[in-house]
Short mmCIF file of C-alpha atoms in Angstrom, two decimals:
data_model
loop_
_atom_site.label_atom_id
_atom_site.label_comp_id
_atom_site.label_asym_id
_atom_site.label_seq_id
_atom_site.Cartn_x
_atom_site.Cartn_y
_atom_site.Cartn_z
CA MET A 1171 -61.06 37.56 74.01
CA ALA A 1172 -59.26 37.11 70.76
CA ARG A 1173 -56.23 34.80 71.29
CA LYS A 1174 -52.91 36.32 70.76
CA LYS A 1175 -51.15 35.06 67.65
CA SER A 1176 -47.86 32.97 68.18
CA LYS A 1177 -44.74 34.06 66.26
CA CYS A 1178 -42.68 31.30 64.40
CA LEU A 1179 -39.20 30.66 65.23
CA GLY A 1180 -36.94 28.93 63.15
CA PHE A 1181 -34.63 26.14 64.43
CA MET A 1182 -31.46 24.70 62.82
CA VAL A 1183 -31.54 20.69 63.12
CA ASN A 1184 -28.86 18.15 61.76
CA ASP A 1185 -31.48 16.64 59.37
CA LYS A 1186 -33.00 18.11 56.11
CA CYS A 1187 -36.62 17.82 55.26
CA PHE A 1188 -37.23 14.78 53.19
CA ILE A 1189 -39.55 16.81 50.93
CA CYS A 1190 -38.44 20.20 50.63
CA GLY A 1191 -34.53 19.70 51.55
CA THR A 1192 -34.65 22.55 54.24
CA ASN A 1193 -32.65 22.09 57.39
CA VAL A 1194 -34.13 25.65 59.00
CA PHE A 1195 -37.59 24.14 60.56
CA TRP A 1196 -40.32 26.71 61.44
CA GLY A 1197 -41.83 25.85 64.75
CA LEU A 1198 -45.01 26.99 66.69
CA PRO A 1199 -45.71 26.53 70.35
CA LEU A 1200 -46.58 22.95 71.25
CA THR A 1201 -50.37 22.89 71.30
CA TYR A 1202 -52.77 20.05 72.65
CA ARG A 1203 -53.83 19.87 68.85
CA ASP A 1204 -50.41 18.96 67.88
CA ILE A 1205 -50.20 16.10 71.14
CA ILE A 1206 -53.39 14.52 69.90
CA ILE A 1207 -52.55 14.21 66.30
CA HIS A 1208 -49.14 13.19 66.16
CA THR A 1209 -49.13 10.86 69.17
CA THR A 1210 -52.15 8.63 67.96
CA SER A 1211 -50.10 8.21 64.48
CA LYS A 1212 -46.94 5.79 64.41
CA VAL A 1213 -44.88 8.81 64.10
CA THR A 1214 -42.07 10.67 66.35
CA MET A 1215 -42.40 14.05 67.20
CA LEU A 1216 -39.67 16.60 66.85
CA ILE A 1217 -39.97 18.95 69.58
CA ALA A 1218 -37.54 21.91 70.29
CA LYS A 1219 -36.88 23.77 73.91
CA TYR A 1220 -36.31 27.50 73.82
CA ARG A 1221 -36.75 29.85 76.72
CA ARG A 1222 -38.77 27.32 78.72
CA LYS A 1223 -41.05 26.60 76.03
CA SER A 1224 -41.68 23.72 73.73
CA TRP A 1225 -41.65 24.34 70.23
CA PHE A 1226 -43.16 21.67 67.57
CA ILE A 1227 -40.88 21.70 64.81
CA GLY A 1228 -41.74 18.76 62.55
CA VAL A 1229 -42.07 14.56 62.69
CA LYS A 1230 -39.89 11.86 61.88
CA VAL A 1231 -41.74 9.07 59.82
CA SER A 1232 -40.18 5.67 59.42
CA GLY A 1233 -36.56 7.36 59.41
CA LYS A 1234 -37.81 10.39 56.99
CA THR A 1235 -37.66 13.87 58.79
CA ILE A 1236 -40.44 16.23 57.57
CA CYS A 1237 -40.67 20.11 58.74
CA ARG A 1238 -44.06 21.31 60.15
CA LYS A 1239 -44.56 23.26 56.96
CA CYS A 1240 -44.62 20.37 54.80
CA LEU A 1241 -46.74 18.27 57.37
CA GLU A 1242 -49.48 20.64 57.52
CA LEU A 1243 -49.75 20.32 53.76
CA LEU A 1244 -49.70 16.28 53.76
CA ILE A 1245 -52.27 16.68 56.47
CA ALA A 1246 -54.64 18.51 53.99
CA LEU A 1247 -53.81 15.76 51.32
CA GLU A 1248 -55.16 13.14 53.77
CA GLY A 1249 -58.90 13.57 52.41
CA TYR A 1250 -57.95 13.12 48.89
CA TYR A 1251 -55.80 9.99 49.44
CA ASP A 1252 -58.21 8.75 52.04
CA CYS A 1253 -55.34 7.73 54.14
CA TYR A 1254 -53.03 9.27 57.18
CA TYR A 1255 -50.08 11.17 56.60
CA ASP A 1256 -47.66 8.64 57.69
CA SER A 1257 -48.67 6.46 55.03
CA LEU A 1258 -48.51 9.42 52.43
CA VAL A 1259 -44.86 9.60 53.06
CA GLY A 1260 -44.09 6.61 50.97
CA ASN A 1261 -46.42 7.69 48.34
CA ASN A 1262 -44.43 9.82 45.39
CA GLU A 1263 -47.38 11.37 43.80
CA ALA A 1264 -48.24 13.17 47.13
CA VAL A 1265 -44.76 14.15 47.67
CA GLU A 1266 -44.52 15.58 44.34
CA ILE A 1267 -48.06 17.45 45.16
CA VAL A 1268 -46.45 19.07 48.07
CA LYS A 1269 -43.26 19.78 46.68
CA ALA A 1270 -45.24 21.75 43.43
CA ILE A 1271 -47.20 23.87 46.49
CA LEU A 1272 -43.96 24.65 48.06
CA LYS A 1273 -42.62 25.90 44.48
CA ASN A 1274 -45.17 28.18 43.16
CA ARG A 1275 -46.59 31.15 44.94
CA GLN A 1276 -50.04 31.11 43.43
CA LEU A 1277 -50.32 27.62 44.91
CA GLN A 1278 -49.30 28.71 48.11
CA ASP A 1279 -52.05 31.31 48.10
CA GLU A 1280 -54.67 29.03 47.21
CA ALA A 1281 -53.54 26.17 49.63
CA MET A 1282 -53.51 28.55 52.44
CA LYS A 1283 -57.06 29.29 52.19
CA PHE A 1284 -57.93 25.86 53.10
CA LEU A 1285 -55.06 25.53 55.52
CA VAL A 1286 -56.33 28.33 57.63
CA LYS A 1287 -60.15 27.06 57.50
CA GLY A 1288 -58.90 23.62 58.99
CA SER A 1289 -59.92 21.67 55.71
CA TYR A 1290 -58.66 19.35 53.37
CA PHE A 1291 -57.79 20.37 50.13
CA PRO A 1292 -60.86 19.94 47.60
CA ARG A 1293 -60.45 17.06 44.93
CA TYR A 1294 -60.64 19.88 42.05
CA PHE A 1295 -57.62 21.69 43.72
CA VAL A 1296 -55.57 18.48 43.89
CA GLU A 1297 -56.88 17.29 40.27
CA LYS A 1298 -55.41 20.84 39.16
CA ILE A 1299 -52.17 20.55 40.48
CA LYS A 1300 -51.77 17.04 39.20
CA ARG A 1301 -53.00 18.23 35.57
CA GLU A 1302 -50.91 21.52 35.28
CA PHE A 1303 -48.09 21.17 37.75
CA LEU A 1304 -46.95 17.56 37.68
CA LYS A 1305 -45.50 16.17 34.61
CA ALA A 1306 -47.46 12.87 33.45
CA GLY A 1307 -44.73 10.59 32.54
#
């Protein structure tokens, strides 16, 4: 039997996302996957309660709030940088790659192909973003 797809809900929060700057965090119902991934890290999970359900909306890493959308992109970059997302928050290049993906619709579509499969971004994809969309100083 196919699993029913959950709808996203937008939650207004007091903080802004460190990466994309939004204060509307889109949440999905809290799952065991979220609990396993984010409680083993040195992060604080942001959970909203609405209509007797818990919604996972983001994390707080070393005082910086990150929305769920940017968090998924950071997790996909873990394979390229060979470290966990909580240490990628301090990496300026990784943050710039996430910003470039969020600003460009074509990159968003390409990134979604990897995110839907649940895989890391391949090396060629990250190198393409660094070469074409990040201005080398």
